[in-house]
GROMACS .gro file of C-alpha atoms in nm:
model
  395
    1MET     CA    1   0.000   0.000   0.000
    2ALA     CA    2   0.233   0.268  -0.128
    3ASP     CA    3  -0.012   0.550  -0.059
    4ASP     CA    4  -0.123   0.471   0.295
    5ILE     CA    5  -0.066   0.644   0.628
    6LEU     CA    6   0.095   0.386   0.851
    7PHE     CA    7   0.081   0.413   1.230
    8LEU     CA    8   0.373   0.225   1.383
    9PHE     CA    9   0.307   0.048   1.715
   10ASN     CA   10   0.642  -0.125   1.754
   11HIS     CA   11   0.699  -0.124   2.131
   12ASP     CA   12   0.656  -0.436   2.345
   13ALA     CA   13   0.486  -0.232   2.619
   14PRO     CA   14   0.157  -0.042   2.572
   15HIS     CA   15   0.258   0.299   2.706
   16GLN     CA   16   0.302   0.458   2.363
   17VAL     CA   17  -0.026   0.339   2.213
   18ALA     CA   18  -0.260   0.612   2.336
   19HIS     CA   19  -0.033   0.885   2.203
   20ILE     CA   20  -0.104   0.794   1.839
   21ALA     CA   21  -0.398   0.549   1.828
   22GLY     CA   22  -0.648   0.830   1.880
   23ILE     CA   23  -0.499   1.010   1.581
   24ALA     CA   24  -0.554   0.700   1.366
   25ARG     CA   25  -0.914   0.690   1.487
   26ALA     CA   26  -0.961   1.057   1.398
   27MET     CA   27  -0.820   1.001   1.051
   28VAL     CA   28  -1.068   0.721   0.989
   29LYS     CA   29  -1.358   0.934   1.112
   30THR     CA   30  -1.265   1.258   0.935
   31GLY     CA   31  -1.106   1.111   0.624
   32ALA     CA   32  -0.750   1.054   0.508
   33ASP     CA   33  -0.790   1.214   0.164
   34GLY     CA   34  -0.861   0.874   0.012
   35ARG     CA   35  -0.559   0.708   0.166
   36THR     CA   36  -0.574   0.388   0.368
   37VAL     CA   37  -0.498   0.410   0.739
   38THR     CA   38  -0.278   0.117   0.843
   39CYS     CA   39  -0.189   0.009   1.196
   40ALA     CA   40   0.134  -0.191   1.214
   41VAL     CA   41   0.148  -0.376   1.546
   42ALA     CA   42   0.426  -0.558   1.728
   43THR     CA   43   0.226  -0.813   1.927
   44PRO     CA   44  -0.133  -0.936   1.975
   45ALA     CA   45  -0.144  -0.754   2.311
   46ILE     CA   46  -0.048  -0.426   2.146
   47ARG     CA   47  -0.311  -0.480   1.876
   48ALA     CA   48  -0.575  -0.538   2.144
   49ARG     CA   49  -0.477  -0.211   2.312
   50VAL     CA   50  -0.495  -0.024   1.982
   51GLU     CA   51  -0.836  -0.178   1.905
   52SER     CA   52  -0.967  -0.069   2.245
   53ILE     CA   53  -0.894   0.293   2.154
   54LEU     CA   54  -1.007   0.272   1.791
   55GLY     CA   55  -1.344   0.126   1.884
   56PRO     CA   56  -1.564   0.079   1.574
   57ALA     CA   57  -1.289   0.236   1.362
   58ALA     CA   58  -1.083  -0.081   1.416
   59GLY     CA   59  -1.286  -0.240   1.139
   60GLN     CA   60  -1.201   0.042   0.899
   61VAL     CA   61  -0.822   0.034   0.919
   62ALA     CA   62  -0.580  -0.207   0.757
   63TRP     CA   63  -0.373  -0.417   0.996
   64TYR     CA   64  -0.013  -0.520   0.948
   65ASP     CA   65   0.147  -0.781   1.174
   66MET     CA   66   0.511  -0.705   1.257
   67ALA     CA   67   0.580  -1.046   1.412
   68LEU     CA   68   0.922  -1.204   1.369
   69PRO     CA   69   0.982  -1.567   1.274
   70GLY     CA   70   0.952  -1.792   1.578
   71TRP     CA   71   1.317  -1.896   1.573
   72LEU     CA   72   1.428  -1.533   1.570
   73GLU     CA   73   1.192  -1.436   1.854
   74ALA     CA   74   1.343  -1.716   2.063
   75ALA     CA   75   1.701  -1.622   1.977
   76LEU     CA   76   1.642  -1.263   2.084
   77ALA     CA   77   1.470  -1.345   2.414
   78LEU     CA   78   1.782  -1.322   2.631
   79PRO     CA   79   1.949  -1.013   2.479
   80ASN     CA   80   1.610  -0.839   2.476
   81LYS     CA   81   1.620  -0.836   2.856
   82VAL     CA   82   1.907  -0.586   2.835
   83ALA     CA   83   1.847  -0.395   2.511
   84PRO     CA   84   1.546  -0.347   2.278
   85VAL     CA   85   1.678  -0.587   2.016
   86ARG     CA   86   1.336  -0.730   1.925
   87ARG     CA   87   1.205  -0.383   1.856
   88LEU     CA   88   1.501  -0.301   1.635
   89MET     CA   89   1.486  -0.635   1.454
   90ARG     CA   90   1.115  -0.593   1.382
   91LEU     CA   91   1.194  -0.264   1.213
   92ARG     CA   92   1.469  -0.420   1.005
   93HIS     CA   93   1.262  -0.728   0.918
   94HIS     CA   94   0.965  -0.519   0.802
   95ALA     CA   95   1.159  -0.223   0.662
   96GLY     CA   96   1.032  -0.278   0.308
   97ARG     CA   97   0.668  -0.253   0.409
   98ILE     CA   98   0.726   0.046   0.636
   99ASN     CA   99   0.918   0.241   0.374
  100ALA     CA  100   0.646   0.170   0.116
  101ALA     CA  101   0.399   0.391   0.304
  102ARG     CA  102   0.329   0.751   0.209
  103VAL     CA  103   0.356   0.863   0.574
  104VAL     CA  104   0.488   0.670   0.874
  105VAL     CA  105   0.365   0.791   1.214
  106SER     CA  106   0.569   0.687   1.518
  107ALA     CA  107   0.586   0.767   1.889
  108GLU     CA  108   0.959   0.689   1.907
  109ARG     CA  109   1.266   0.770   1.702
  110THR     CA  110   1.399   0.416   1.647
  111CYS     CA  111   1.208   0.393   1.319
  112LEU     CA  112   1.451   0.639   1.163
  113SER     CA  113   1.713   0.364   1.161
  114ILE     CA  114   1.543   0.196   0.865
  115ARG     CA  115   1.422   0.487   0.653
  116GLU     CA  116   1.556   0.474   0.300
  117GLY     CA  117   1.624   0.841   0.258
  118ARG     CA  118   1.424   1.154   0.199
  119GLY     CA  119   1.189   1.163  -0.096
  120LYS     CA  120   1.039   0.822  -0.020
  121ALA     CA  121   0.823   0.759   0.287
  122LEU     CA  122   0.766   1.068   0.500
  123PHE     CA  123   0.823   1.014   0.872
  124ALA     CA  124   0.616   1.195   1.136
  125TYR     CA  125   0.690   1.191   1.508
  126VAL     CA  126   0.446   1.224   1.798
  127PRO     CA  127   0.633   1.215   2.132
  128HIS     CA  128   0.494   0.965   2.383
  129GLY     CA  129   0.471   1.223   2.659
  130ALA     CA  130   0.567   1.585   2.711
  131GLY     CA  131   0.855   1.557   2.955
  132ASP     CA  132   1.168   1.759   3.010
  133ARG     CA  133   1.449   1.502   3.001
  134MET     CA  134   1.744   1.573   2.771
  135VAL     CA  135   1.642   1.275   2.557
  136SER     CA  136   1.323   1.465   2.467
  137TYR     CA  137   1.545   1.683   2.250
  138HIS     CA  138   1.773   1.417   2.107
  139PRO     CA  139   1.933   1.546   1.785
  140GLU     CA  140   1.826   1.234   1.594
  141LYS     CA  141   1.468   1.359   1.611
  142GLY     CA  142   1.566   1.616   1.352
  143GLY     CA  143   1.547   1.330   1.101
  144PHE     CA  144   1.166   1.342   1.101
  145ASP     CA  145   0.985   1.528   0.826
  146LEU     CA  146   0.720   1.646   1.072
  147ILE     CA  147   0.717   1.662   1.451
  148LEU     CA  148   0.380   1.699   1.623
  149VAL     CA  149   0.428   1.833   1.976
  150SER     CA  150   0.183   1.889   2.257
  151GLY     CA  151   0.270   2.247   2.340
  152HIS     CA  152   0.477   2.555   2.277
  153LYS     CA  153   0.737   2.452   2.537
  154THR     CA  154   0.854   2.157   2.332
  155ALA     CA  155   0.835   2.344   2.001
  156ARG     CA  156   1.035   2.633   2.144
  157GLU     CA  157   1.301   2.404   2.290
  158MET     CA  158   1.332   2.197   1.974
  159VAL     CA  159   1.406   2.510   1.772
  160ALA     CA  160   1.636   2.662   2.036
  161ARG     CA  161   1.840   2.342   2.065
  162GLY     CA  162   1.871   2.305   1.690
  163VAL     CA  163   1.675   1.979   1.676
  164ALA     CA  164   1.437   2.092   1.403
  165PRO     CA  165   1.337   2.417   1.232
  166ALA     CA  166   1.000   2.572   1.308
  167GLU     CA  167   0.858   2.476   0.968
  168ARG     CA  168   0.884   2.106   1.057
  169LEU     CA  169   0.700   2.145   1.387
  170ARG     CA  170   0.331   2.168   1.461
  171VAL     CA  171   0.171   2.223   1.801
  172ILE     CA  172  -0.133   1.997   1.828
  173GLY     CA  173  -0.213   1.942   2.196
  174TYR     CA  174  -0.197   1.610   2.382
  175PRO     CA  175  -0.366   1.332   2.180
  176LYS     CA  176  -0.376   1.088   2.471
  177PHE     CA  177  -0.620   1.314   2.655
  178ASP     CA  178  -0.872   1.261   2.374
  179THR     CA  179  -0.877   0.886   2.441
  180ILE     CA  180  -0.954   0.909   2.814
  181ASP     CA  181  -1.240   1.030   3.033
  182LEU     CA  182  -1.053   1.299   3.223
  183ALA     CA  183  -1.342   1.347   3.465
  184GLN     CA  184  -1.301   1.000   3.613
  185SER     CA  185  -1.156   0.949   3.961
  186LYS     CA  186  -1.182   0.591   4.081
  187ARG     CA  187  -1.201   0.513   4.451
  188LEU     CA  188  -0.922   0.261   4.507
  189PHE     CA  189  -0.914   0.242   4.888
  190PRO     CA  190  -1.197   0.177   5.136
  191ASN     CA  191  -1.099   0.463   5.369
  192GLY     CA  192  -1.108   0.838   5.322
  193ASN     CA  193  -0.737   0.900   5.374
  194PRO     CA  194  -0.540   1.106   5.122
  195VAL     CA  195  -0.413   0.907   4.823
  196LEU     CA  196  -0.067   0.966   4.680
  197VAL     CA  197   0.069   0.809   4.362
  198TYR     CA  198   0.442   0.731   4.339
  199ASN     CA  199   0.553   0.722   3.976
  200PRO     CA  200   0.929   0.662   3.951
  201HIS     CA  201   1.101   0.647   3.613
  202PHE     CA  202   1.314   0.353   3.499
  203ASP     CA  203   1.634   0.537   3.399
  204PRO     CA  204   1.919   0.398   3.615
  205LEU     CA  205   2.070   0.743   3.675
  206LEU     CA  206   1.763   0.965   3.694
  207SER     CA  207   1.508   0.744   3.870
  208SER     CA  208   1.450   0.777   4.244
  209TRP     CA  209   1.355   0.411   4.277
  210TYR     CA  210   1.702   0.260   4.294
  211ASP     CA  211   1.833   0.458   4.593
  212HIS     CA  212   1.527   0.604   4.764
  213GLY     CA  213   1.213   0.419   4.653
  214PRO     CA  214   1.234   0.121   4.889
  215ALA     CA  215   1.282   0.350   5.190
  216LEU     CA  216   0.980   0.555   5.082
  217LEU     CA  217   0.759   0.246   5.063
  218ASP     CA  218   0.893   0.138   5.402
  219TRP     CA  219   0.769   0.469   5.540
  220PHE     CA  220   0.422   0.426   5.393
  221ALA     CA  221   0.407   0.077   5.547
  222SER     CA  222   0.505   0.220   5.889
  223PRO     CA  223   0.255   0.346   6.149
  224ALA     CA  224   0.319   0.709   6.049
  225GLY     CA  225   0.278   0.637   5.679
  226GLN     CA  226  -0.045   0.445   5.725
  227ALA     CA  227  -0.228   0.775   5.768
  228TYR     CA  228  -0.202   0.793   5.389
  229ASN     CA  229  -0.279   0.563   5.098
  230LEU     CA  230  -0.010   0.500   4.838
  231ILE     CA  231  -0.046   0.385   4.479
  232PHE     CA  232   0.289   0.252   4.363
  233ALA     CA  233   0.258   0.302   3.987
  234PRO     CA  234   0.604   0.314   3.830
  235HIS     CA  235   0.678   0.373   3.464
  236ILE     CA  236   0.566   0.049   3.302
  237MET     CA  237   0.921  -0.025   3.184
  238LEU     CA  238   1.073  -0.020   3.535
  239PHE     CA  239   0.959  -0.374   3.617
  240ALA     CA  240   0.979  -0.502   3.260
  241LYS     CA  241   1.348  -0.569   3.322
  242LYS     CA  242   1.571  -0.650   3.617
  243LEU     CA  243   1.877  -0.481   3.468
  244HIS     CA  244   1.838  -0.130   3.332
  245VAL     CA  245   2.094   0.023   3.100
  246SER     CA  246   2.117   0.390   3.010
  247LEU     CA  247   2.284   0.451   2.675
  248GLU     CA  248   2.274   0.827   2.734
  249TYR     CA  249   2.465   0.798   3.062
  250ARG     CA  250   2.650   0.474   2.996
  251THR     CA  251   2.546   0.323   3.324
  252ALA     CA  252   2.348   0.020   3.438
  253ARG     CA  253   2.176  -0.084   3.760
  254LEU     CA  254   1.978  -0.374   3.899
  255ARG     CA  255   1.624  -0.279   3.992
  256PRO     CA  256   1.519  -0.333   4.357
  257ASP     CA  257   1.231  -0.579   4.388
  258ILE     CA  258   0.899  -0.550   4.571
  259ALA     CA  259   0.919  -0.640   4.940
  260PRO     CA  260   0.649  -0.870   5.086
  261HIS     CA  261   0.559  -0.629   5.368
  262TRP     CA  262   0.466  -0.361   5.115
  263GLN     CA  263   0.232  -0.602   4.940
  264SER     CA  264   0.061  -0.690   5.268
  265ALA     CA  265   0.011  -0.328   5.376
  266ALA     CA  266  -0.357  -0.237   5.343
  267ASN     CA  267  -0.275   0.123   5.251
  268ILE     CA  268  -0.042   0.037   4.961
  269LEU     CA  269  -0.162  -0.060   4.613
  270ILE     CA  270   0.121  -0.199   4.400
  271ASP     CA  271   0.091  -0.224   4.022
  272THR     CA  272   0.398  -0.301   3.814
  273GLY     CA  273   0.247  -0.402   3.482
  274SER     CA  274  -0.127  -0.356   3.422
  275ALA     CA  275  -0.300  -0.131   3.170
  276ALA     CA  276  -0.391   0.104   3.456
  277LEU     CA  277  -0.030   0.224   3.451
  278VAL     CA  278  -0.082   0.380   3.110
  279ASP     CA  279  -0.450   0.483   3.099
  280MET     CA  280  -0.430   0.753   3.370
  281THR     CA  281  -0.634   0.552   3.621
  282TYR     CA  282  -0.386   0.631   3.896
  283THR     CA  283  -0.294   0.988   3.808
  284LEU     CA  284  -0.664   1.079   3.804
  285ALA     CA  285  -0.741   0.893   4.128
  286ALA     CA  286  -0.464   1.041   4.344
  287HIS     CA  287  -0.474   1.354   4.558
  288ALA     CA  288  -0.098   1.415   4.529
  289TYR     CA  289   0.186   1.301   4.304
  290ILE     CA  290   0.533   1.175   4.397
  291GLY     CA  291   0.779   1.143   4.112
  292ASP     CA  292   1.115   1.227   3.963
  293VAL     CA  293   1.147   1.274   3.584
  294SER     CA  294   0.849   1.096   3.430
  295SER     CA  295   0.640   1.301   3.188
  296GLN     CA  296   0.331   1.156   3.355
  297VAL     CA  297   0.351   1.453   3.592
  298TYR     CA  298   0.190   1.658   3.314
  299GLU     CA  299  -0.092   1.405   3.286
  300PHE     CA  300  -0.144   1.446   3.660
  301LEU     CA  301  -0.155   1.825   3.619
  302VAL     CA  302  -0.464   1.807   3.401
  303ARG     CA  303  -0.612   1.885   3.744
  304PRO     CA  304  -0.374   2.092   3.963
  305ARG     CA  305  -0.285   1.908   4.284
  306PRO     CA  306   0.021   1.884   4.512
  307LEU     CA  307   0.348   1.764   4.357
  308LEU     CA  308   0.640   1.611   4.546
  309PHE     CA  309   0.968   1.513   4.382
  310LEU     CA  310   1.264   1.295   4.473
  311ASP     CA  311   1.582   1.437   4.324
  312ALA     CA  312   1.823   1.146   4.285
  313PHE     CA  313   2.062   1.291   4.029
  314SER     CA  314   2.109   1.670   4.015
  315HIS     CA  315   2.416   1.646   4.239
  316ASP     CA  316   2.563   1.363   4.027
  317PRO     CA  317   2.849   1.495   3.809
  318ARG     CA  318   2.743   1.259   3.529
  319SER     CA  319   2.409   1.431   3.485
  320ARG     CA  320   2.361   1.651   3.181
  321GLU     CA  321   1.997   1.720   3.263
  322GLY     CA  322   1.884   2.080   3.279
  323ALA     CA  323   1.624   2.234   3.504
  324TYR     CA  324   1.292   2.054   3.527
  325PRO     CA  325   1.003   2.302   3.498
  326ALA     CA  326   0.776   2.070   3.695
  327TRP     CA  327   1.011   2.086   3.993
  328GLN     CA  328   0.925   2.455   4.024
  329ALA     CA  329   0.562   2.355   4.080
  330GLY     CA  330   0.606   2.140   4.390
  331ASP     CA  331   0.831   2.037   4.677
  332VAL     CA  332   1.166   1.868   4.608
  333ALA     CA  333   1.352   1.637   4.847
  334ARG     CA  334   1.685   1.457   4.822
  335ASP     CA  335   1.585   1.139   5.006
  336ALA     CA  336   1.286   0.941   5.131
  337ALA     CA  337   1.296   1.083   5.483
  338GLY     CA  338   1.297   1.437   5.350
  339LEU     CA  339   1.006   1.365   5.120
  340ALA     CA  340   0.803   1.192   5.392
  341ALA     CA  341   0.845   1.501   5.609
  342LEU     CA  342   0.689   1.713   5.333
  343ILE     CA  343   0.375   1.503   5.289
  344PRO     CA  344   0.161   1.623   5.584
  345GLY     CA  345   0.174   1.988   5.475
  346ALA     CA  346   0.159   1.933   5.100
  347TRP     CA  347  -0.206   2.034   5.065
  348GLN     CA  348  -0.163   2.347   5.278
  349ARG     CA  349   0.131   2.457   5.059
  350HIS     CA  350  -0.043   2.385   4.731
  351ASP     CA  351  -0.191   2.733   4.690
  352ALA     CA  352   0.163   2.868   4.659
  353PHE     CA  353   0.228   2.636   4.364
  354ARG     CA  354  -0.107   2.646   4.183
  355ALA     CA  355  -0.029   2.938   3.951
  356THR     CA  356   0.302   2.781   3.849
  357GLN     CA  357   0.133   2.448   3.784
  358GLU     CA  358  -0.128   2.611   3.563
  359ALA     CA  359   0.137   2.808   3.373
  360ILE     CA  360   0.367   2.513   3.299
  361PHE     CA  361   0.071   2.296   3.201
  362ALA     CA  362  -0.055   2.559   2.956
  363ASP     CA  363   0.296   2.590   2.810
  364THR     CA  364   0.328   2.211   2.783
  365VAL     CA  365  -0.019   2.122   2.654
  366SER     CA  366  -0.192   2.340   2.397
  367HIS     CA  367  -0.572   2.351   2.416
  368GLN     CA  368  -0.811   2.479   2.150
  369ALA     CA  369  -1.179   2.466   2.237
  370GLY     CA  370  -1.366   2.264   1.977
  371HIS     CA  371  -1.045   2.137   1.815
  372PRO     CA  372  -0.926   1.816   1.986
  373ALA     CA  373  -0.559   1.726   1.961
  374VAL     CA  374  -0.631   1.414   1.757
  375GLN     CA  375  -0.813   1.619   1.493
  376ARG     CA  376  -0.536   1.878   1.479
  377ALA     CA  377  -0.283   1.596   1.437
  378ALA     CA  378  -0.491   1.426   1.167
  379GLN     CA  379  -0.506   1.750   0.969
  380ALA     CA  380  -0.129   1.798   0.999
  381LEU     CA  381  -0.073   1.446   0.866
  382ARG     CA  382  -0.312   1.503   0.575
  383ASP     CA  383  -0.120   1.819   0.490
  384LEU     CA  384   0.210   1.631   0.506
  385ALA     CA  385   0.087   1.347   0.287
  386ALA     CA  386  -0.054   1.587   0.030
  387GLY     CA  387   0.253   1.811   0.028
  388ARG     CA  388   0.040   2.114   0.110
  389GLY     CA  389   0.312   2.369   0.169
  390ALA     CA  390   0.509   2.437   0.485
  391ILE     CA  391   0.377   2.279   0.800
  392GLY     CA  392   0.492   2.537   1.054
  393PRO     CA  393   0.400   2.567   1.422
  394GLN     CA  394   0.038   2.645   1.492
  395ALA     CA  395  -0.127   2.717   1.826
   0.00000   0.00000   0.00000
C-alpha cells in the first residue's frame, strides 16, 4: 500500500499506544484524503490495546502484523532483557513494508534507523509524553519530516536546541487526553485517607527508585505512613526488566524488587504491569503526586494538585539534565525521609504552587476549544501526505 498512512506500534509495552492510536481513529472518522490508514502492530497484546482505543474504527483500518519468525523471537529473548533488540529487529525485518507507506507515524525515534532516505516515505513523530528530560530533545529527532508536539514549550526548545526548524513542527495538543475520560476518579481504597501516587522512572541514573524508593515504601508501610494511601505506579518499563541500562549515561543498575511487607500493607496498592499504569487511572485517582522525571507529571496536572519530587541525580556529576520546569511547581527532596516530612503539609502549601502548575501545564499542553488534539494531528498528517506547503507551528 504505497499510498497509505501507517501508524507504527512497535513497542513491546503499551505505554506509547494512546499517544497515536487516537490520531488514527480521527483520521478514519474525518477522512485521510482517500488514503488507507494502516496500523502496524508488534504483538497481539499491542493490537488489542490499539483496538480498544479505535473502537468501531478498528474495522475500517488495515492491519499489518510485525511479528518475527519464531526462531528469531526465541534467539532474541535473552538479549532483549538488556536492550530493545526485538524492537530493532522488527523494524529491520519489516523495513520494506514500512518504507512503502506515504507517511509513517511513530511515537519513538527508532524507526529512523530503517528509513531509505528523503523523498520516499515521510516520517512523522508524535512524542509519547511531554517531559523535560534531555532525551526529549535528542538530535536524531531532527530526522523526522514532521514533529507533532503537545505544546509551545517543546516546540520552542526543539528550535532553540537546533533539533528541528520551526517549519517542521506543529503544536497539536496532547492526543492521549482525547482517548480518556478525564473526569473519572476511581475510589481505590476503602478509607477516606489522602491518596498519593508514586511514579518513579526507569532510567538507572535519573530514577529515584534505585536509591530512595524502597525506603519511601517502608515509610508508607510504617505506622506514620499508614495515615495515607499510596499507589505505587512506576513507569511500566521499570519492572519489565531487572537490569536497566542507560545509553545516554552509559550506566546500568539492577532494579530493587517489591518487598512482601509492602504487598501486605492495606494502605499500599502496587501495580507493576497492568493497563492502569498507562490509561491515567492512577494519576486521576490520586490527591498528590510523587515522582522524579516521568512526563506523567503533566498528565497528573490536568487537574492541579500537590506535587512532590525525589531528586536522585542533580548532584551527580554525570548528569547533563537541565532544570525541570515541573520541579518549580512542587516540593523537592533529596531522600525518602525528607520527602516523607513534606507530605503532611503538601495540601496546605499547594496554593503557593497552583499558579506555576497552571502556567507550565498551559505551556506544555496546547488547548483549542472545539479542536481536539487528535483532529489537529490528523489535519497535519493530511497536509504532510498531500505536500500542502510548509507545515509550521500552529497554536
